[in-house]
Amino acid sequence: MQATMVDEGSAQGLTVGEGEGEPQVLPGAAVHSLLRQTMDLALECHRARNLEQAEELYRAVLSLEPAHPDANHNLGAIAVECGQFLAAVPFFQAALQADPKNRQYWVSLVDALIQAQEWVLAEDILEDARRAGLAGDAAGELVERLVAAALQQARTAPPRPGRMAPAEQRAEINRLFEEEKFDDVLRMGRKMTRQYPQCPMGFKSLSAALMRTGQLDKAIAPMQQALLLNPADVDMLSNYGLARSLRGDLVQAEVLLRQAVGHAPGFKQGWFNLAIVMRAQARLEAAESAYRRALEVGGTDPGVLINLGILMGEMHRFAEAEECTRKALACAPKMVQAHVSLGMLLKDQGKLAESLEVLRGAIALCPTDEAAHSCYLFVANCMPELDPLERFAAYQRFNKYFGEPHRHAWRPHGNDRNPARRLRVGYVAPVFRTHACRPFLEPLLENHDPACVELFAYSGLVELEDEVTDHYRTLFEHWTETGQMNDDELAARIRADGIDVLVDIAGQTKGHRLGTFARKPAPVSLHWLDSGYTTGLTAIDYYLTDAVTVPEGTEHLFSETPWRLPHTAFVYRANPRAGEVSELPALTNGHVTFGTLTRAVRLNDRVLRAWAHLLHRVPGAKLELNSGNFSQAEVREQWWPRFEALGISRDRIIMGFESPPWNVLRRMDIALDCFPQNSGTTLIESLYMGLPFVSLASVPSMGTLGASVLSAVGRTEWIAHSEEEYVDKLAALASDLPRLAAIRRELRQQMQASPLMDEAGFARDVEAAYREMFARWCAQQA
């Protein structure tokens, strides 16, 4: 018995091509012709014993049609001819999956197993052939006789050394997993899939190790094979569901995970993974239910508790969130993630000093935990008593651990050194979707001159994409999903794309890819927009800003070189749902309403004292705090005593949360900015709705954002340089209602005529900056 080359079958219409832009879809007839020609050439080479060329052509066929039965079979036949019997088995199995009635495929598979001395598996396959109705003919009888003879020989042959039975291999794999020796698991998993192709354990181990080493795409096929062999395997259903969710297929992921917990209602990991998928779908109540079910069936688990705490925080139920996280810490006091989660929950409740202390503890536990450093930097920027140099030193520590170690990966760039040509510009973001950055990023991308720049998007977190993502896709000529790429892989892709200017728009925010920037994959790199301050990385060349945000003489507080645009650091596009500006509410209310949409993290003690002083200065005035941090009654109860301690009664404070914010802004008279970290998007939205604000200019650049906005709009008289001046200017605005009403009517038009809303002008400024940055690099190379 021998594996015999067979001729090809039919082909369907397929998507082919790796070119730029969208894949090219060939019609079915064209694909059939291409497959036929390639298969004919392969068969001709095979008959001529030119096996290397034949193998290459068969693989070309499979690149067009992965399930092509004859191409798979003939690759297996080549492996048999080369004495690689176990390597042939997967090809024969693939052929049988596509055409289970083909007798030659069965004969070839059994023959390969017999020659590999896999007697038991050969007999199992023969039984499968009988069930398929393919035994009893000449080929079937031959197979049965050969298997019987082989089995008789196996009874007397000595066992081959160095082979472990599946049970022994399973125990060894479990041990290696516990020791986190995933490379060893990969080797054993691959070996098991060759030795025991009908045993799901090898495919399970291989897929799990691939997942743990970040090779999601490669893990999919062995997961599917394991489930083909055992469709009710709850571990595989759960892992495959999680993998599908990571690829953005949340609906199919939910189906798989519900199958897993349906087969095994007491399966903790299945409930845990289901909760992750529910959370990714923004179905927070369903996610909470799944997390609590995981705790019910699996007992107290710190990992589940931490994730439940994070979810509770997203639902603004901070007291419950903190309770969950502290329970996790009681179980695992050295778990860094638990310390980081607690620190961020304390931040959300305005407990900044306590938050910073907890995050310091997290860094002390693990100095190389990137999330701990990033969270520490976020909170540190909200602490007015922290010295600017001490704050910058924390960014330099980030560079020490996560930037400098990758200098060895820096290599010369071979980009065409012609600064006048069309530049290839890449934008890197955690995801392009509905986000606070949209009013600033979208107008720039829409106004980029395609004759000047060729745009590339590098986007992660597919599961968070939404309808806005579809619009962003139309603004880029090239789109790369990076969620499954590690930093080395993404850096290599950026190099391969020949990017001239690489733009980070995330900074020290969740999902950033600063690790990629640390590898210097492009000749010019810069940070812009989100985060609002330096990244800390010396690998990034420039910080795109303006002269007000980063005044001359403050360069020592940045790892990058500040590049000051001539008019403004960003452009703003208003939300069309904002509606019209209302008349001044104070004219009918009989009192002035100060208000803010900011998060609690910016409400430090100095800000609260200044606002209390303001309320004392303006009799009858009220203060409205409106953001998600104040949506829960229990949270509001924590804030009342802080105002009462400053002499402000409850009846003068309004707390709550409404979204969208337009009607909230319509009932406010004057917006309040925070310090040392100014408010962000909500501050500019307030201006657009006719609300003036006073900004206390402090440490760049988070403390000078408000001053930059006011300068761009032409309202520099509202910039303060001390807390006393801050309160004085606000009180003066509140004291002249007719003037305040006039400002409200004029402000939007003034804003629309300013550089802050000049979309085309801003795009030209940015493109000129990119070109000059690249020209400097070219000059340096010369």
PDB file of C-alpha atoms in Angstrom, residues 349-590:
ATOM      1  CA  GLN A 349     -13.146  59.021  44.321  1.00  0.00           C
ATOM      2  CA  GLY A 350     -10.876  62.052  44.564  1.00  0.00           C
ATOM      3  CA  LYS A 351      -8.595  60.414  47.154  1.00  0.00           C
ATOM      4  CA  LEU A 352      -5.460  61.455  45.299  1.00  0.00           C
ATOM      5  CA  ALA A 353      -2.820  61.231  48.033  1.00  0.00           C
ATOM      6  CA  GLU A 354      -4.001  57.758  49.020  1.00  0.00           C
ATOM      7  CA  SER A 355      -4.135  56.727  45.371  1.00  0.00           C
ATOM      8  CA  LEU A 356      -0.570  57.855  44.722  1.00  0.00           C
ATOM      9  CA  GLU A 357       0.684  55.986  47.794  1.00  0.00           C
ATOM     10  CA  VAL A 358      -0.976  52.753  46.687  1.00  0.00           C
ATOM     11  CA  LEU A 359       0.500  53.114  43.193  1.00  0.00           C
ATOM     12  CA  ARG A 360       3.954  53.726  44.659  1.00  0.00           C
ATOM     13  CA  GLY A 361       3.504  50.444  46.491  1.00  0.00           C
ATOM     14  CA  ALA A 362       2.603  48.691  43.244  1.00  0.00           C
ATOM     15  CA  ILE A 363       5.803  49.950  41.595  1.00  0.00           C
ATOM     16  CA  ALA A 364       7.826  48.874  44.631  1.00  0.00           C
ATOM     17  CA  LEU A 365       6.363  45.370  44.324  1.00  0.00           C
ATOM     18  CA  CYS A 366       7.247  45.185  40.632  1.00  0.00           C
ATOM     19  CA  PRO A 367       9.352  48.021  39.180  1.00  0.00           C
ATOM     20  CA  THR A 368       8.900  46.590  35.674  1.00  0.00           C
ATOM     21  CA  ASP A 369       5.091  46.662  35.682  1.00  0.00           C
ATOM     22  CA  GLU A 370       4.231  49.103  32.916  1.00  0.00           C
ATOM     23  CA  ALA A 371       0.612  49.654  33.971  1.00  0.00           C
ATOM     24  CA  ALA A 372       1.686  50.634  37.481  1.00  0.00           C
ATOM     25  CA  HIS A 373       4.033  53.290  36.107  1.00  0.00           C
ATOM     26  CA  SER A 374       1.469  54.689  33.642  1.00  0.00           C
ATOM     27  CA  CYS A 375      -1.235  54.927  36.309  1.00  0.00           C
ATOM     28  CA  TYR A 376       1.180  56.583  38.715  1.00  0.00           C
ATOM     29  CA  LEU A 377       2.032  59.185  36.073  1.00  0.00           C
ATOM     30  CA  PHE A 378      -1.645  59.897  35.452  1.00  0.00           C
ATOM     31  CA  VAL A 379      -2.400  60.572  39.117  1.00  0.00           C
ATOM     32  CA  ALA A 380       0.853  62.471  39.689  1.00  0.00           C
ATOM     33  CA  ASN A 381      -0.241  65.065  37.125  1.00  0.00           C
ATOM     34  CA  CYS A 382      -3.269  65.881  39.278  1.00  0.00           C
ATOM     35  CA  MET A 383      -1.289  66.591  42.453  1.00  0.00           C
ATOM     36  CA  PRO A 384      -0.678  70.353  42.893  1.00  0.00           C
ATOM     37  CA  GLU A 385       1.855  69.896  45.668  1.00  0.00           C
ATOM     38  CA  LEU A 386       4.108  67.644  43.590  1.00  0.00           C
ATOM     39  CA  ASP A 387       7.230  69.418  42.346  1.00  0.00           C
ATOM     40  CA  PRO A 388       7.360  69.515  38.501  1.00  0.00           C
ATOM     41  CA  LEU A 389      10.884  68.109  38.466  1.00  0.00           C
ATOM     42  CA  GLU A 390       9.839  65.260  40.738  1.00  0.00           C
ATOM     43  CA  ARG A 391       6.910  64.544  38.406  1.00  0.00           C
ATOM     44  CA  PHE A 392       9.194  64.572  35.365  1.00  0.00           C
ATOM     45  CA  ALA A 393      11.598  62.245  37.188  1.00  0.00           C
ATOM     46  CA  ALA A 394       8.780  59.677  37.290  1.00  0.00           C
ATOM     47  CA  TYR A 395       8.557  59.901  33.486  1.00  0.00           C
ATOM     48  CA  GLN A 396      12.301  59.416  33.276  1.00  0.00           C
ATOM     49  CA  ARG A 397      11.964  56.266  35.385  1.00  0.00           C
ATOM     50  CA  PHE A 398       9.413  55.011  32.879  1.00  0.00           C
ATOM     51  CA  ASN A 399      11.980  55.567  30.137  1.00  0.00           C
ATOM     52  CA  LYS A 400      14.621  53.738  32.187  1.00  0.00           C
ATOM     53  CA  TYR A 401      12.501  50.591  32.407  1.00  0.00           C
ATOM     54  CA  PHE A 402      10.536  50.673  29.144  1.00  0.00           C
ATOM     55  CA  GLY A 403      12.541  52.837  26.761  1.00  0.00           C
ATOM     56  CA  GLU A 404      16.280  52.491  27.210  1.00  0.00           C
ATOM     57  CA  PRO A 405      16.302  48.647  27.228  1.00  0.00           C
ATOM     58  CA  HIS A 406      15.202  48.730  23.577  1.00  0.00           C
ATOM     59  CA  ARG A 407      17.943  50.966  22.216  1.00  0.00           C
ATOM     60  CA  HIS A 408      19.633  47.849  20.881  1.00  0.00           C
ATOM     61  CA  ALA A 409      16.726  47.510  18.436  1.00  0.00           C
ATOM     62  CA  TRP A 410      17.447  50.895  16.843  1.00  0.00           C
ATOM     63  CA  ARG A 411      18.685  50.440  13.282  1.00  0.00           C
ATOM     64  CA  PRO A 412      19.404  52.851  10.429  1.00  0.00           C
ATOM     65  CA  HIS A 413      16.441  53.754   8.237  1.00  0.00           C
ATOM     66  CA  GLY A 414      16.645  53.434   4.486  1.00  0.00           C
ATOM     67  CA  ASN A 415      13.846  55.880   3.660  1.00  0.00           C
ATOM     68  CA  ASP A 416      14.206  57.988   0.527  1.00  0.00           C
ATOM     69  CA  ARG A 417      15.917  61.180   1.751  1.00  0.00           C
ATOM     70  CA  ASN A 418      13.882  63.598  -0.322  1.00  0.00           C
ATOM     71  CA  PRO A 419      11.867  65.846   2.001  1.00  0.00           C
ATOM     72  CA  ALA A 420       9.904  67.333  -0.907  1.00  0.00           C
ATOM     73  CA  ARG A 421       8.258  64.038  -1.851  1.00  0.00           C
ATOM     74  CA  ARG A 422       4.948  62.698  -0.576  1.00  0.00           C
ATOM     75  CA  LEU A 423       5.540  61.562   3.001  1.00  0.00           C
ATOM     76  CA  ARG A 424       4.287  58.305   4.476  1.00  0.00           C
ATOM     77  CA  VAL A 425       2.698  59.236   7.816  1.00  0.00           C
ATOM     78  CA  GLY A 426       1.497  56.652  10.326  1.00  0.00           C
ATOM     79  CA  TYR A 427      -0.920  57.291  13.190  1.00  0.00           C
ATOM     80  CA  VAL A 428      -0.801  54.835  16.094  1.00  0.00           C
ATOM     81  CA  ALA A 429      -3.780  54.586  18.468  1.00  0.00           C
ATOM     82  CA  PRO A 430      -5.300  52.009  20.825  1.00  0.00           C
ATOM     83  CA  VAL A 431      -8.385  52.215  18.623  1.00  0.00           C
ATOM     84  CA  PHE A 432      -9.998  54.642  16.187  1.00  0.00           C
ATOM     85  CA  ARG A 433     -13.554  54.989  17.490  1.00  0.00           C
ATOM     86  CA  THR A 434     -15.950  57.212  19.448  1.00  0.00           C
ATOM     87  CA  HIS A 435     -13.595  58.851  21.924  1.00  0.00           C
ATOM     88  CA  ALA A 436     -12.772  62.212  23.480  1.00  0.00           C
ATOM     89  CA  CYS A 437     -10.025  62.590  20.840  1.00  0.00           C
ATOM     90  CA  ARG A 438     -12.461  62.446  17.943  1.00  0.00           C
ATOM     91  CA  PRO A 439     -13.292  66.206  17.763  1.00  0.00           C
ATOM     92  CA  PHE A 440      -9.557  66.907  17.328  1.00  0.00           C
ATOM     93  CA  LEU A 441      -8.299  63.949  15.300  1.00  0.00           C
ATOM     94  CA  GLU A 442     -11.071  63.617  12.748  1.00  0.00           C
ATOM     95  CA  PRO A 443     -10.813  67.167  11.327  1.00  0.00           C
ATOM     96  CA  LEU A 444      -7.053  66.804  10.888  1.00  0.00           C
ATOM     97  CA  LEU A 445      -7.349  63.489   9.070  1.00  0.00           C
ATOM     98  CA  GLU A 446     -10.181  64.743   6.856  1.00  0.00           C
ATOM     99  CA  ASN A 447      -8.186  67.831   5.871  1.00  0.00           C
ATOM    100  CA  HIS A 448      -4.849  66.165   5.192  1.00  0.00           C
ATOM    101  CA  ASP A 449      -3.691  66.817   1.639  1.00  0.00           C
ATOM    102  CA  PRO A 450      -3.352  63.405  -0.100  1.00  0.00           C
ATOM    103  CA  ALA A 451      -0.784  64.927  -2.437  1.00  0.00           C
ATOM    104  CA  CYS A 452       1.327  65.795   0.591  1.00  0.00           C
ATOM    105  CA  VAL A 453       0.914  62.771   2.872  1.00  0.00           C
ATOM    106  CA  GLU A 454       0.045  59.096   2.464  1.00  0.00           C
ATOM    107  CA  LEU A 455      -1.816  58.026   5.605  1.00  0.00           C
ATOM    108  CA  PHE A 456      -1.367  54.745   7.493  1.00  0.00           C
ATOM    109  CA  ALA A 457      -3.467  53.694  10.505  1.00  0.00           C
ATOM    110  CA  TYR A 458      -2.171  51.290  13.155  1.00  0.00           C
ATOM    111  CA  SER A 459      -5.185  50.393  15.273  1.00  0.00           C
ATOM    112  CA  GLY A 460      -5.554  47.926  18.133  1.00  0.00           C
ATOM    113  CA  LEU A 461      -8.439  46.523  20.239  1.00  0.00           C
ATOM    114  CA  VAL A 462     -10.712  45.360  17.422  1.00  0.00           C
ATOM    115  CA  GLU A 463     -13.438  44.459  19.931  1.00  0.00           C
ATOM    116  CA  LEU A 464     -13.895  48.170  20.743  1.00  0.00           C
ATOM    117  CA  GLU A 465     -14.531  49.323  17.177  1.00  0.00           C
ATOM    118  CA  ASP A 466     -17.842  51.011  16.401  1.00  0.00           C
ATOM    119  CA  GLU A 467     -19.610  52.865  13.578  1.00  0.00           C
ATOM    120  CA  VAL A 468     -17.134  55.737  13.872  1.00  0.00           C
ATOM    121  CA  THR A 469     -14.345  53.275  13.074  1.00  0.00           C
ATOM    122  CA  ASP A 470     -15.922  52.705   9.676  1.00  0.00           C
ATOM    123  CA  HIS A 471     -15.580  56.418   8.915  1.00  0.00           C
ATOM    124  CA  TYR A 472     -11.979  56.500  10.117  1.00  0.00           C
ATOM    125  CA  ARG A 473     -11.184  53.639   7.748  1.00  0.00           C
ATOM    126  CA  THR A 474     -12.180  55.841   4.811  1.00  0.00           C
ATOM    127  CA  LEU A 475      -9.649  58.495   5.857  1.00  0.00           C
ATOM    128  CA  PHE A 476      -6.591  56.215   5.639  1.00  0.00           C
ATOM    129  CA  GLU A 477      -5.095  54.655   2.553  1.00  0.00           C
ATOM    130  CA  HIS A 478      -3.700  51.794   4.644  1.00  0.00           C
ATOM    131  CA  TRP A 479      -5.164  50.179   7.744  1.00  0.00           C
ATOM    132  CA  THR A 480      -3.338  47.703   9.980  1.00  0.00           C
ATOM    133  CA  GLU A 481      -4.929  46.026  12.988  1.00  0.00           C
ATOM    134  CA  THR A 482      -2.266  45.700  15.645  1.00  0.00           C
ATOM    135  CA  GLY A 483      -4.079  44.099  18.578  1.00  0.00           C
ATOM    136  CA  GLN A 484      -2.404  40.736  18.063  1.00  0.00           C
ATOM    137  CA  MET A 485       1.048  42.145  17.294  1.00  0.00           C
ATOM    138  CA  ASN A 486       3.641  42.490  20.014  1.00  0.00           C
ATOM    139  CA  ASP A 487       5.850  45.579  20.006  1.00  0.00           C
ATOM    140  CA  ASP A 488       8.608  43.930  17.966  1.00  0.00           C
ATOM    141  CA  GLU A 489       6.128  42.745  15.332  1.00  0.00           C
ATOM    142  CA  LEU A 490       4.450  46.135  15.081  1.00  0.00           C
ATOM    143  CA  ALA A 491       7.808  47.890  14.817  1.00  0.00           C
ATOM    144  CA  ALA A 492       8.798  45.515  12.027  1.00  0.00           C
ATOM    145  CA  ARG A 493       5.532  46.201  10.195  1.00  0.00           C
ATOM    146  CA  ILE A 494       6.036  49.969  10.458  1.00  0.00           C
ATOM    147  CA  ARG A 495       9.570  49.602   9.083  1.00  0.00           C
ATOM    148  CA  ALA A 496       8.296  47.421   6.255  1.00  0.00           C
ATOM    149  CA  ASP A 497       5.679  50.070   5.409  1.00  0.00           C
ATOM    150  CA  GLY A 498       8.467  52.631   5.052  1.00  0.00           C
ATOM    151  CA  ILE A 499       6.866  55.144   7.402  1.00  0.00           C
ATOM    152  CA  ASP A 500       8.609  58.525   7.367  1.00  0.00           C
ATOM    153  CA  VAL A 501       6.755  60.198  10.257  1.00  0.00           C
ATOM    154  CA  LEU A 502       5.144  58.140  13.019  1.00  0.00           C
ATOM    155  CA  VAL A 503       2.593  59.842  15.292  1.00  0.00           C
ATOM    156  CA  ASP A 504       1.584  58.585  18.731  1.00  0.00           C
ATOM    157  CA  ILE A 505      -1.817  59.924  19.790  1.00  0.00           C
ATOM    158  CA  ALA A 506      -2.184  57.927  23.021  1.00  0.00           C
ATOM    159  CA  GLY A 507       0.714  58.904  25.257  1.00  0.00           C
ATOM    160  CA  GLN A 508       0.463  57.379  28.724  1.00  0.00           C
ATOM    161  CA  THR A 509      -3.157  56.266  28.277  1.00  0.00           C
ATOM    162  CA  LYS A 510      -4.698  52.809  28.228  1.00  0.00           C
ATOM    163  CA  GLY A 511      -3.726  50.656  25.279  1.00  0.00           C
ATOM    164  CA  HIS A 512      -0.721  52.781  24.230  1.00  0.00           C
ATOM    165  CA  ARG A 513       2.026  51.310  22.048  1.00  0.00           C
ATOM    166  CA  LEU A 514       4.958  53.225  23.492  1.00  0.00           C
ATOM    167  CA  GLY A 515       6.926  49.982  23.518  1.00  0.00           C
ATOM    168  CA  THR A 516       6.840  50.075  19.723  1.00  0.00           C
ATOM    169  CA  PHE A 517       8.046  53.677  19.654  1.00  0.00           C
ATOM    170  CA  ALA A 518      10.866  52.709  22.021  1.00  0.00           C
ATOM    171  CA  ARG A 519      12.223  50.542  19.190  1.00  0.00           C
ATOM    172  CA  LYS A 520      12.429  53.609  16.860  1.00  0.00           C
ATOM    173  CA  PRO A 521      10.720  52.059  13.837  1.00  0.00           C
ATOM    174  CA  ALA A 522      10.553  55.300  11.811  1.00  0.00           C
ATOM    175  CA  PRO A 523      13.051  58.091  11.065  1.00  0.00           C
ATOM    176  CA  VAL A 524      10.812  60.711  12.733  1.00  0.00           C
ATOM    177  CA  SER A 525       8.423  60.098  15.609  1.00  0.00           C
ATOM    178  CA  LEU A 526       6.296  62.439  17.673  1.00  0.00           C
ATOM    179  CA  HIS A 527       3.604  62.522  20.323  1.00  0.00           C
ATOM    180  CA  TRP A 528       0.428  64.585  19.946  1.00  0.00           C
ATOM    181  CA  LEU A 529      -3.025  64.992  21.410  1.00  0.00           C
ATOM    182  CA  ASP A 530      -4.015  62.475  24.099  1.00  0.00           C
ATOM    183  CA  SER A 531      -2.390  62.300  27.528  1.00  0.00           C
ATOM    184  CA  GLY A 532      -1.416  65.984  27.322  1.00  0.00           C
ATOM    185  CA  TYR A 533       2.198  65.734  28.427  1.00  0.00           C
ATOM    186  CA  THR A 534       5.491  64.082  27.595  1.00  0.00           C
ATOM    187  CA  THR A 535       5.578  60.326  27.065  1.00  0.00           C
ATOM    188  CA  GLY A 536       8.881  60.051  28.932  1.00  0.00           C
ATOM    189  CA  LEU A 537      10.536  58.266  25.998  1.00  0.00           C
ATOM    190  CA  THR A 538      13.742  59.693  24.622  1.00  0.00           C
ATOM    191  CA  ALA A 539      13.156  57.505  21.565  1.00  0.00           C
ATOM    192  CA  ILE A 540      10.349  59.852  20.474  1.00  0.00           C
ATOM    193  CA  ASP A 541      11.770  62.896  18.715  1.00  0.00           C
ATOM    194  CA  TYR A 542       9.152  65.602  19.098  1.00  0.00           C
ATOM    195  CA  TYR A 543       6.192  66.772  21.163  1.00  0.00           C
ATOM    196  CA  LEU A 544       3.730  68.587  18.891  1.00  0.00           C
ATOM    197  CA  THR A 545       2.427  71.644  20.750  1.00  0.00           C
ATOM    198  CA  ASP A 546       2.319  75.462  20.677  1.00  0.00           C
ATOM    199  CA  ALA A 547       4.133  78.317  22.399  1.00  0.00           C
ATOM    200  CA  VAL A 548       1.485  78.815  25.083  1.00  0.00           C
ATOM    201  CA  THR A 549       1.203  75.160  26.028  1.00  0.00           C
ATOM    202  CA  VAL A 550       4.977  74.772  26.274  1.00  0.00           C
ATOM    203  CA  PRO A 551       6.525  78.216  26.892  1.00  0.00           C
ATOM    204  CA  GLU A 552      10.151  78.873  26.099  1.00  0.00           C
ATOM    205  CA  GLY A 553      12.361  77.762  28.969  1.00  0.00           C
ATOM    206  CA  THR A 554      10.302  74.707  29.959  1.00  0.00           C
ATOM    207  CA  GLU A 555      11.921  72.244  27.555  1.00  0.00           C
ATOM    208  CA  HIS A 556      13.700  70.530  30.452  1.00  0.00           C
ATOM    209  CA  LEU A 557      10.347  69.055  31.550  1.00  0.00           C
ATOM    210  CA  PHE A 558      10.005  67.012  28.334  1.00  0.00           C
ATOM    211  CA  SER A 559      11.768  63.909  27.050  1.00  0.00           C
ATOM    212  CA  GLU A 560      10.916  64.934  23.494  1.00  0.00           C
ATOM    213  CA  THR A 561      11.878  68.189  21.780  1.00  0.00           C
ATOM    214  CA  PRO A 562       8.837  70.501  21.829  1.00  0.00           C
ATOM    215  CA  TRP A 563       7.757  71.440  18.295  1.00  0.00           C
ATOM    216  CA  ARG A 564       5.615  74.556  18.506  1.00  0.00           C
ATOM    217  CA  LEU A 565       2.963  75.017  15.830  1.00  0.00           C
ATOM    218  CA  PRO A 566       2.393  78.649  14.814  1.00  0.00           C
ATOM    219  CA  HIS A 567      -1.247  79.061  15.874  1.00  0.00           C
ATOM    220  CA  THR A 568      -2.622  76.325  18.132  1.00  0.00           C
ATOM    221  CA  ALA A 569      -1.716  72.840  19.347  1.00  0.00           C
ATOM    222  CA  PHE A 570      -4.926  71.299  17.968  1.00  0.00           C
ATOM    223  CA  VAL A 571      -8.105  72.014  16.061  1.00  0.00           C
ATOM    224  CA  TYR A 572     -11.636  71.451  17.368  1.00  0.00           C
ATOM    225  CA  ARG A 573     -14.764  70.289  15.559  1.00  0.00           C
ATOM    226  CA  ALA A 574     -18.013  70.779  17.455  1.00  0.00           C
ATOM    227  CA  ASN A 575     -20.546  68.013  17.864  1.00  0.00           C
ATOM    228  CA  PRO A 576     -23.495  68.724  15.532  1.00  0.00           C
ATOM    229  CA  ARG A 577     -25.870  67.559  18.272  1.00  0.00           C
ATOM    230  CA  ALA A 578     -24.795  70.370  20.584  1.00  0.00           C
ATOM    231  CA  GLY A 579     -27.616  72.635  19.449  1.00  0.00           C
ATOM    232  CA  GLU A 580     -27.927  76.357  19.884  1.00  0.00           C
ATOM    233  CA  VAL A 581     -26.541  78.535  22.653  1.00  0.00           C
ATOM    234  CA  SER A 582     -29.153  79.374  25.287  1.00  0.00           C
ATOM    235  CA  GLU A 583     -29.801  82.713  26.904  1.00  0.00           C
ATOM    236  CA  LEU A 584     -27.892  83.348  30.120  1.00  0.00           C
ATOM    237  CA  PRO A 585     -29.633  81.251  32.831  1.00  0.00           C
ATOM    238  CA  ALA A 586     -28.754  83.745  35.587  1.00  0.00           C
ATOM    239  CA  LEU A 587     -31.113  86.307  34.051  1.00  0.00           C
ATOM    240  CA  THR A 588     -34.118  84.135  34.968  1.00  0.00           C
ATOM    241  CA  ASN A 589     -32.666  82.084  37.866  1.00  0.00           C
ATOM    242  CA  GLY A 590     -31.702  85.101  39.919  1.00  0.00           C
TER     243      GLY A 590
END
